PDB file of C-alpha atoms in Angstrom:
ATOM      1  CA  MET A  11     -29.059   0.526 -55.952  1.00 54.00           C
ATOM      2  CA  CYS A  12     -30.386  -2.453 -57.961  1.00 50.00           C
ATOM      3  CA  ILE A  13     -28.804  -4.094 -61.011  1.00 52.00           C
ATOM      4  CA  ALA A  14     -30.665  -6.462 -63.359  1.00 52.00           C
ATOM      5  CA  ALA A  15     -28.672  -9.091 -65.208  1.00 52.00           C
ATOM      6  CA  HIS A  16     -29.865 -11.442 -67.980  1.00 53.00           C
ATOM      7  CA  LEU A  17     -28.947 -15.088 -67.585  1.00 50.00           C
ATOM      8  CA  PRO A  18     -28.779 -17.789 -70.286  1.00 57.00           C
ATOM      9  CA  GLY A  19     -32.209 -19.259 -71.030  1.00 56.00           C
ATOM     10  CA  GLY A  20     -34.086 -16.020 -70.732  1.00 52.00           C
ATOM     11  CA  ASP A  21     -33.876 -15.775 -66.950  1.00 52.00           C
ATOM     12  CA  ALA A  22     -32.996 -12.573 -65.163  1.00 51.00           C
ATOM     13  CA  ALA A  23     -31.399 -11.943 -61.800  1.00 51.00           C
ATOM     14  CA  LEU A  24     -31.947  -8.839 -59.768  1.00 49.00           C
ATOM     15  CA  SER A  25     -29.224  -7.810 -57.292  1.00 50.00           C
ATOM     16  CA  CYS A  26     -29.828  -4.973 -54.853  1.00 51.00           C
ATOM     17  CA  THR A  27     -27.302  -3.337 -52.560  1.00 48.00           C
ATOM     18  CA  ILE A  28     -28.418  -1.167 -49.678  1.00 45.00           C
ATOM     19  CA  THR A  29     -25.659   1.097 -48.388  1.00 46.00           C
ATOM     20  CA  LEU A  30     -26.063   3.495 -45.517  1.00 42.00           C
ATOM     21  CA  PRO A  31     -24.240   6.822 -45.868  1.00 43.00           C
ATOM     22  CA  LEU A  32     -20.830   6.826 -44.249  1.00 39.00           C
ATOM     23  CA  GLY A  33     -19.404   9.775 -42.456  1.00 45.00           C
ATOM     24  CA  SER A  34     -16.258  10.682 -40.645  1.00 46.00           C
ATOM     25  CA  LEU A  35     -15.926  10.141 -36.906  1.00 48.00           C
ATOM     26  CA  ASP A  36     -18.216  12.503 -35.079  1.00 50.00           C
ATOM     27  CA  GLU A  37     -17.938  13.770 -31.511  1.00 53.00           C
ATOM     28  CA  PRO A  38     -19.716  10.827 -29.794  1.00 52.00           C
ATOM     29  CA  GLN A  39     -17.418   8.323 -31.507  1.00 54.00           C
ATOM     30  CA  VAL A  40     -14.339  10.306 -30.510  1.00 55.00           C
ATOM     31  CA  LEU A  41     -15.566  10.465 -26.910  1.00 56.00           C
ATOM     32  CA  HIS A  42     -15.900   6.679 -26.960  1.00 60.00           C
ATOM     33  CA  PHE A  43     -12.505   6.057 -28.523  1.00 67.00           C
ATOM     34  CA  LEU A  44     -10.248   8.397 -26.561  1.00 74.00           C
ATOM     35  CA  PRO A  45     -11.173   7.143 -23.043  1.00 70.00           C
ATOM     36  CA  SER A  46     -10.320   3.577 -24.054  1.00 74.00           C
ATOM     37  CA  VAL A  47      -6.907   4.569 -25.401  1.00 82.00           C
ATOM     38  CA  ILE A  48      -5.976   6.825 -22.485  1.00 83.00           C
ATOM     39  CA  MET A  49      -7.303   4.401 -19.864  1.00 82.00           C
ATOM     40  CA  THR A  50      -5.375   1.529 -21.467  1.00 83.00           C
ATOM     41  CA  THR A  51      -2.133   3.516 -21.319  1.00 88.00           C
ATOM     42  CA  LEU A  52      -2.727   4.647 -17.747  1.00 89.00           C
ATOM     43  CA  SER A  53      -3.778   1.174 -16.603  1.00 87.00           C
ATOM     44  CA  SER A  54      -0.668  -0.360 -18.163  1.00 88.00           C
ATOM     45  CA  GLN A  55       1.573   2.018 -16.232  1.00 91.00           C
ATOM     46  CA  MET A  56      -0.297   1.397 -12.975  1.00 93.00           C
ATOM     47  CA  THR A  57      -0.195  -2.386 -13.451  1.00 91.00           C
ATOM     48  CA  LEU A  58       3.520  -2.449 -14.263  1.00 93.00           C
ATOM     49  CA  SER A  59       4.390  -0.283 -11.258  1.00 93.00           C
ATOM     50  CA  ALA A  60       2.220  -2.464  -8.994  1.00 94.00           C
ATOM     51  CA  LEU A  61       3.826  -5.660 -10.326  1.00 95.00           C
ATOM     52  CA  GLU A  62       7.309  -4.225  -9.767  1.00 94.00           C
ATOM     53  CA  ARG A  63       6.401  -3.364  -6.207  1.00 94.00           C
ATOM     54  CA  GLN A  64       4.757  -6.749  -5.698  1.00 94.00           C
ATOM     55  CA  ILE A  65       7.974  -8.562  -6.615  1.00 94.00           C
ATOM     56  CA  PHE A  66      10.064  -6.743  -4.009  1.00 93.00           C
ATOM     57  CA  ASP A  67       7.340  -7.092  -1.384  1.00 93.00           C
ATOM     58  CA  PHE A  68       7.351 -10.847  -1.991  1.00 91.00           C
ATOM     59  CA  LEU A  69      11.119 -10.916  -1.568  1.00 91.00           C
ATOM     60  CA  GLY A  70      10.733  -9.146   1.769  1.00 88.00           C
ATOM     61  CA  PHE A  71       7.703 -11.216   2.895  1.00 89.00           C
ATOM     62  CA  GLN A  72       5.686  -8.017   3.322  1.00 91.00           C
ATOM     63  CA  TRP A  73       2.261  -9.652   3.502  1.00 92.00           C
ATOM     64  CA  ALA A  74       0.185  -6.508   4.010  1.00 92.00           C
ATOM     65  CA  PRO A  75       1.579  -4.729   0.927  1.00 93.00           C
ATOM     66  CA  ILE A  76       1.341  -7.995  -1.048  1.00 94.00           C
ATOM     67  CA  LEU A  77      -2.381  -8.201  -0.349  1.00 95.00           C
ATOM     68  CA  GLY A  78      -2.860  -4.520  -1.185  1.00 95.00           C
ATOM     69  CA  ASN A  79      -0.943  -4.811  -4.458  1.00 96.00           C
ATOM     70  CA  PHE A  80      -3.016  -7.833  -5.485  1.00 96.00           C
ATOM     71  CA  LEU A  81      -6.307  -6.001  -4.876  1.00 96.00           C
ATOM     72  CA  HIS A  82      -4.948  -2.943  -6.663  1.00 96.00           C
ATOM     73  CA  ILE A  83      -4.113  -4.906  -9.811  1.00 95.00           C
ATOM     74  CA  ILE A  84      -7.609  -6.423  -9.854  1.00 95.00           C
ATOM     75  CA  ALA A  85      -9.202  -2.967  -9.442  1.00 95.00           C
ATOM     76  CA  VAL A  86      -7.114  -1.523 -12.285  1.00 94.00           C
ATOM     77  CA  ILE A  87      -8.117  -4.372 -14.616  1.00 93.00           C
ATOM     78  CA  LEU A  88     -11.753  -3.876 -13.588  1.00 93.00           C
ATOM     79  CA  GLY A  89     -11.545  -0.167 -14.383  1.00 91.00           C
ATOM     80  CA  LEU A  90      -9.996  -0.886 -17.772  1.00 89.00           C
ATOM     81  CA  PHE A  91     -12.720  -3.416 -18.554  1.00 91.00           C
ATOM     82  CA  GLY A  92     -15.394  -0.928 -17.536  1.00 89.00           C
ATOM     83  CA  THR A  93     -13.931   1.712 -19.848  1.00 86.00           C
ATOM     84  CA  ILE A  94     -13.690  -0.577 -22.861  1.00 85.00           C
ATOM     85  CA  GLN A  95     -17.133  -2.140 -22.350  1.00 86.00           C
ATOM     86  CA  TYR A  96     -18.801   1.152 -21.324  1.00 83.00           C
ATOM     87  CA  ARG A  97     -19.750  -0.039 -17.823  1.00 86.00           C
ATOM     88  CA  PRO A  98     -19.842   3.023 -15.543  1.00 87.00           C
ATOM     89  CA  ARG A  99     -20.437   0.899 -12.422  1.00 90.00           C
ATOM     90  CA  TYR A 100     -17.100  -0.868 -12.850  1.00 92.00           C
ATOM     91  CA  ILE A 101     -15.366   2.474 -13.208  1.00 92.00           C
ATOM     92  CA  VAL A 102     -17.089   3.685 -10.026  1.00 93.00           C
ATOM     93  CA  VAL A 103     -15.645   0.669  -8.183  1.00 94.00           C
ATOM     94  CA  TYR A 104     -12.219   1.525  -9.590  1.00 95.00           C
ATOM     95  CA  THR A 105     -12.613   5.149  -8.485  1.00 94.00           C
ATOM     96  CA  VAL A 106     -13.532   4.179  -4.922  1.00 96.00           C
ATOM     97  CA  TRP A 107     -10.602   1.776  -4.731  1.00 96.00           C
ATOM     98  CA  THR A 108      -8.236   4.459  -6.057  1.00 95.00           C
ATOM     99  CA  ALA A 109      -9.183   6.704  -3.153  1.00 95.00           C
ATOM    100  CA  LEU A 110      -8.529   3.843  -0.723  1.00 97.00           C
ATOM    101  CA  TRP A 111      -5.228   3.091  -2.456  1.00 96.00           C
ATOM    102  CA  VAL A 112      -4.069   6.676  -2.018  1.00 97.00           C
ATOM    103  CA  THR A 113      -4.955   6.473   1.687  1.00 96.00           C
ATOM    104  CA  TRP A 114      -3.027   3.205   2.070  1.00 96.00           C
ATOM    105  CA  ASN A 115       0.091   4.618   0.434  1.00 97.00           C
ATOM    106  CA  VAL A 116      -0.068   7.722   2.597  1.00 96.00           C
ATOM    107  CA  PHE A 117      -0.102   5.390   5.598  1.00 96.00           C
ATOM    108  CA  ILE A 118       2.943   3.531   4.256  1.00 95.00           C
ATOM    109  CA  ILE A 119       4.808   6.818   3.887  1.00 95.00           C
ATOM    110  CA  CYS A 120       3.939   7.750   7.466  1.00 95.00           C
ATOM    111  CA  PHE A 121       4.956   4.274   8.611  1.00 94.00           C
ATOM    112  CA  TYR A 122       8.456   4.390   7.129  1.00 93.00           C
ATOM    113  CA  LEU A 123       9.016   8.013   8.097  1.00 93.00           C
ATOM    114  CA  GLU A 124       7.770   7.175  11.617  1.00 90.00           C
ATOM    115  CA  VAL A 125       5.093   9.854  11.648  1.00 92.00           C
ATOM    116  CA  GLY A 126       2.462   9.867  14.366  1.00 86.00           C
ATOM    117  CA  GLY A 127       4.160   7.384  16.655  1.00 87.00           C
ATOM    118  CA  LEU A 128       4.587   4.694  13.981  1.00 88.00           C
ATOM    119  CA  SER A 129       7.817   2.718  13.865  1.00 87.00           C
ATOM    120  CA  LYS A 130       9.349   1.139  10.775  1.00 87.00           C
ATOM    121  CA  ASP A 131      10.999  -1.501  12.985  1.00 83.00           C
ATOM    122  CA  THR A 132       7.702  -3.157  13.930  1.00 85.00           C
ATOM    123  CA  ASP A 133       6.264  -6.243  12.239  1.00 83.00           C
ATOM    124  CA  LEU A 134       3.101  -4.459  11.113  1.00 85.00           C
ATOM    125  CA  MET A 135       3.741  -5.018   7.397  1.00 88.00           C
ATOM    126  CA  THR A 136       4.153  -8.754   7.943  1.00 86.00           C
ATOM    127  CA  PHE A 137       1.011  -9.113  10.109  1.00 83.00           C
ATOM    128  CA  ASN A 138       3.362  -9.978  13.017  1.00 79.00           C
ATOM    129  CA  ILE A 139       3.940 -13.480  11.649  1.00 81.00           C
ATOM    130  CA  SER A 140       7.620 -13.025  10.740  1.00 74.00           C
ATOM    131  CA  VAL A 141      10.619 -10.858  11.555  1.00 72.00           C
ATOM    132  CA  HIS A 142      11.320  -9.891   7.960  1.00 72.00           C
ATOM    133  CA  ARG A 143      11.602  -6.277   6.902  1.00 79.00           C
ATOM    134  CA  SER A 144      11.658  -4.415   3.616  1.00 87.00           C
ATOM    135  CA  TRP A 145      13.812  -6.132   0.973  1.00 89.00           C
ATOM    136  CA  TRP A 146      15.498  -2.795   0.340  1.00 89.00           C
ATOM    137  CA  ARG A 147      16.823  -2.788   3.916  1.00 87.00           C
ATOM    138  CA  GLU A 148      19.696  -5.084   2.946  1.00 85.00           C
ATOM    139  CA  HIS A 149      19.686  -4.852  -0.860  1.00 86.00           C
ATOM    140  CA  GLY A 150      19.402  -1.153  -1.577  1.00 87.00           C
ATOM    141  CA  PRO A 151      21.683   0.715  -4.007  1.00 88.00           C
ATOM    142  CA  GLY A 152      25.289   0.440  -2.809  1.00 86.00           C
ATOM    143  CA  CYS A 153      24.425  -1.626   0.264  1.00 85.00           C
ATOM    144  CA  VAL A 154      27.033  -4.130   1.481  1.00 87.00           C
ATOM    145  CA  ARG A 155      25.481  -6.954   3.481  1.00 80.00           C
ATOM    146  CA  ARG A 156      27.717  -8.825   5.933  1.00 82.00           C
ATOM    147  CA  VAL A 157      26.602 -11.613   8.258  1.00 77.00           C
ATOM    148  CA  LEU A 158      28.279 -11.386  11.657  1.00 71.00           C
ATOM    149  CA  PRO A 159      29.098 -14.460  13.744  1.00 67.00           C
ATOM    150  CA  PRO A 160      26.543 -15.306  16.462  1.00 62.00           C
ATOM    151  CA  SER A 161      27.207 -14.383  20.040  1.00 59.00           C
ATOM    152  CA  ALA A 162      28.290 -16.791  22.758  1.00 45.00           C
ATOM    153  CA  HIS A 163      24.651 -17.264  23.768  1.00 49.00           C
ATOM    154  CA  GLY A 164      23.938 -19.034  20.510  1.00 52.00           C
ATOM    155  CA  MET A 165      21.112 -16.744  19.414  1.00 52.00           C
ATOM    156  CA  THR A 166      20.625 -16.608  15.648  1.00 50.00           C
ATOM    157  CA  ASP A 167      18.130 -13.809  15.076  1.00 51.00           C
ATOM    158  CA  ASP A 168      17.963 -12.901  11.378  1.00 48.00           C
ATOM    159  CA  TYR A 169      18.665  -9.196  11.769  1.00 45.00           C
ATOM    160  CA  THR A 170      20.713  -9.074  14.959  1.00 54.00           C
ATOM    161  CA  TYR A 171      23.775 -10.473  13.203  1.00 62.00           C
ATOM    162  CA  VAL A 172      23.458  -8.805   9.803  1.00 71.00           C
ATOM    163  CA  SER A 173      25.463  -5.674   9.140  1.00 75.00           C
ATOM    164  CA  VAL A 174      24.463  -3.401   6.234  1.00 79.00           C
ATOM    165  CA  THR A 175      26.743  -0.529   5.275  1.00 82.00           C
ATOM    166  CA  GLY A 176      27.414   1.768   2.347  1.00 82.00           C
ATOM    167  CA  CYS A 177      23.791   2.309   1.263  1.00 88.00           C
ATOM    168  CA  ILE A 178      23.410   5.255  -1.087  1.00 91.00           C
ATOM    169  CA  VAL A 179      19.733   5.643  -0.188  1.00 90.00           C
ATOM    170  CA  ASP A 180      18.195   4.311   3.015  1.00 90.00           C
ATOM    171  CA  PHE A 181      15.519   1.681   2.554  1.00 90.00           C
ATOM    172  CA  GLN A 182      12.748   3.772   4.100  1.00 92.00           C
ATOM    173  CA  TYR A 183      13.209   6.470   1.478  1.00 94.00           C
ATOM    174  CA  LEU A 184      13.021   3.891  -1.312  1.00 93.00           C
ATOM    175  CA  GLU A 185       9.725   2.676   0.112  1.00 94.00           C
ATOM    176  CA  VAL A 186       8.511   6.260   0.337  1.00 95.00           C
ATOM    177  CA  ILE A 187       9.426   6.824  -3.326  1.00 95.00           C
ATOM    178  CA  HIS A 188       7.475   3.724  -4.365  1.00 95.00           C
ATOM    179  CA  SER A 189       4.428   4.898  -2.439  1.00 95.00           C
ATOM    180  CA  ALA A 190       4.723   8.429  -3.847  1.00 96.00           C
ATOM    181  CA  VAL A 191       4.709   7.048  -7.396  1.00 95.00           C
ATOM    182  CA  GLN A 192       1.593   5.019  -6.590  1.00 96.00           C
ATOM    183  CA  ILE A 193      -0.117   8.102  -5.172  1.00 96.00           C
ATOM    184  CA  LEU A 194       0.724  10.162  -8.257  1.00 96.00           C
ATOM    185  CA  LEU A 195      -0.597   7.524 -10.674  1.00 94.00           C
ATOM    186  CA  SER A 196      -3.679   6.962  -8.545  1.00 95.00           C
ATOM    187  CA  LEU A 197      -4.552  10.659  -8.414  1.00 95.00           C
ATOM    188  CA  VAL A 198      -4.306  10.888 -12.193  1.00 93.00           C
ATOM    189  CA  GLY A 199      -6.405   7.732 -12.512  1.00 92.00           C
ATOM    190  CA  PHE A 200      -9.007   9.056 -10.061  1.00 93.00           C
ATOM    191  CA  VAL A 201      -9.456  12.352 -11.905  1.00 92.00           C
ATOM    192  CA  TYR A 202      -9.623  10.677 -15.295  1.00 90.00           C
ATOM    193  CA  ALA A 203     -12.042   8.001 -14.067  1.00 91.00           C
ATOM    194  CA  CYS A 204     -14.408  10.718 -12.828  1.00 90.00           C
ATOM    195  CA  TYR A 205     -14.165  12.340 -16.268  1.00 88.00           C
ATOM    196  CA  VAL A 206     -14.969   9.051 -18.029  1.00 88.00           C
ATOM    197  CA  ILE A 207     -17.935   8.417 -15.740  1.00 88.00           C
ATOM    198  CA  SER A 208     -19.341  11.859 -16.530  1.00 87.00           C
ATOM    199  CA  ILE A 209     -19.017  11.181 -20.271  1.00 85.00           C
ATOM    200  CA  PHE A 210     -20.750   7.821 -20.069  1.00 82.00           C
ATOM    201  CA  MET A 211     -23.556   9.170 -17.907  1.00 82.00           C
ATOM    202  CA  GLU A 212     -24.208  11.989 -20.370  1.00 79.00           C
ATOM    203  CA  GLU A 213     -24.249   9.596 -23.308  1.00 72.00           C
ATOM    204  CA  GLU A 214     -26.699   7.288 -21.557  1.00 69.00           C
ATOM    205  CA  ASP A 215     -29.209  10.131 -21.724  1.00 63.00           C
ATOM    206  CA  THR A 216     -28.664  10.489 -25.475  1.00 65.00           C
ATOM    207  CA  PHE A 217     -28.006   7.014 -26.858  1.00 53.00           C
ATOM    208  CA  ASP A 218     -29.914   3.809 -26.281  1.00 49.00           C
ATOM    209  CA  PHE A 219     -27.050   1.366 -26.459  1.00 46.00           C
ATOM    210  CA  ILE A 220     -24.017   0.187 -24.517  1.00 44.00           C
ATOM    211  CA  GLY A 221     -20.978  -0.580 -26.637  1.00 47.00           C
ATOM    212  CA  GLY A 222     -21.189  -2.235 -30.024  1.00 46.00           C
ATOM    213  CA  LEU A 223     -22.045  -0.419 -33.247  1.00 45.00           C
ATOM    214  CA  ASP A 224     -24.103   2.787 -33.314  1.00 45.00           C
ATOM    215  CA  ALA A 225     -26.088   4.505 -36.011  1.00 42.00           C
ATOM    216  CA  HIS A 226     -22.949   6.024 -37.515  1.00 42.00           C
ATOM    217  CA  SER A 227     -21.059   2.754 -37.836  1.00 44.00           C
ATOM    218  CA  TYR A 228     -20.145   1.181 -41.100  1.00 42.00           C
ATOM    219  CA  CYS A 229     -23.020  -0.976 -42.328  1.00 42.00           C
ATOM    220  CA  GLN A 230     -23.608  -2.581 -45.702  1.00 42.00           C
ATOM    221  CA  ASP A 231     -26.287  -5.141 -46.497  1.00 46.00           C
ATOM    222  CA  HIS A 232     -26.355  -7.105 -49.740  1.00 45.00           C
ATOM    223  CA  VAL A 233     -29.686  -8.460 -50.903  1.00 44.00           C
ATOM    224  CA  THR A 234     -29.721 -10.903 -53.810  1.00 48.00           C
ATOM    225  CA  LEU A 235     -33.047 -11.990 -55.254  1.00 45.00           C
ATOM    226  CA  LYS A 236     -33.715 -15.337 -56.897  1.00 50.00           C
ATOM    227  CA  PRO A 237     -33.852 -15.469 -60.726  1.00 52.00           C
ATOM    228  CA  VAL A 238     -37.279 -14.614 -62.121  1.00 50.00           C
ATOM    229  CA  HIS A 239     -38.752 -15.582 -65.496  1.00 52.00           C
ATOM    230  CA  LEU A 240     -39.622 -12.775 -67.832  1.00 49.00           C
TER     231      LEU A 240
END
């Protein structure tokens, strides 16, 4: 639409506005918006649960779980970034890591339940560089920790002379619960990531862009011409 206006002195200015038709959100836009929202919510829950677990693993000097939690947080952030920026390859990396994360947590469950010849009293979780155990071993719900006097031999092993009684839930079951929560969140994340990848791959065959504004986005260009003499 163009509007002509007369200026003092006999000049005239012509102002044109080009407006593309606007429409409501169509299916492609909805398919772009919903994955970002759902993935953000899911990633937030996974990150918070991993951070909570990381804190207690640090308190117990559990170096193997600490390393795993750190890599898990990075993979979750990478998957979130891939969803927001429409990068299917990043989401594929997140999906592969999720499968590995489920396997790792299954191993932890077997470790604390002593399945397949594993023993929770070994130093496997600390890479055999310390004698520390799970933080929940001495600080679980209802646990009363009491340090006993050393023997006549003068040995001062950390756990030989520590008595823990009154625990409502044994530490191995608390570790199993943490791993079970991680497995549940990871399975949901794995299924949803596969769904997001399928959506993005289908849209790559239809649209010639990655992210940004598409043909249905709001767009308004104002063109103002210089005054002309009549």
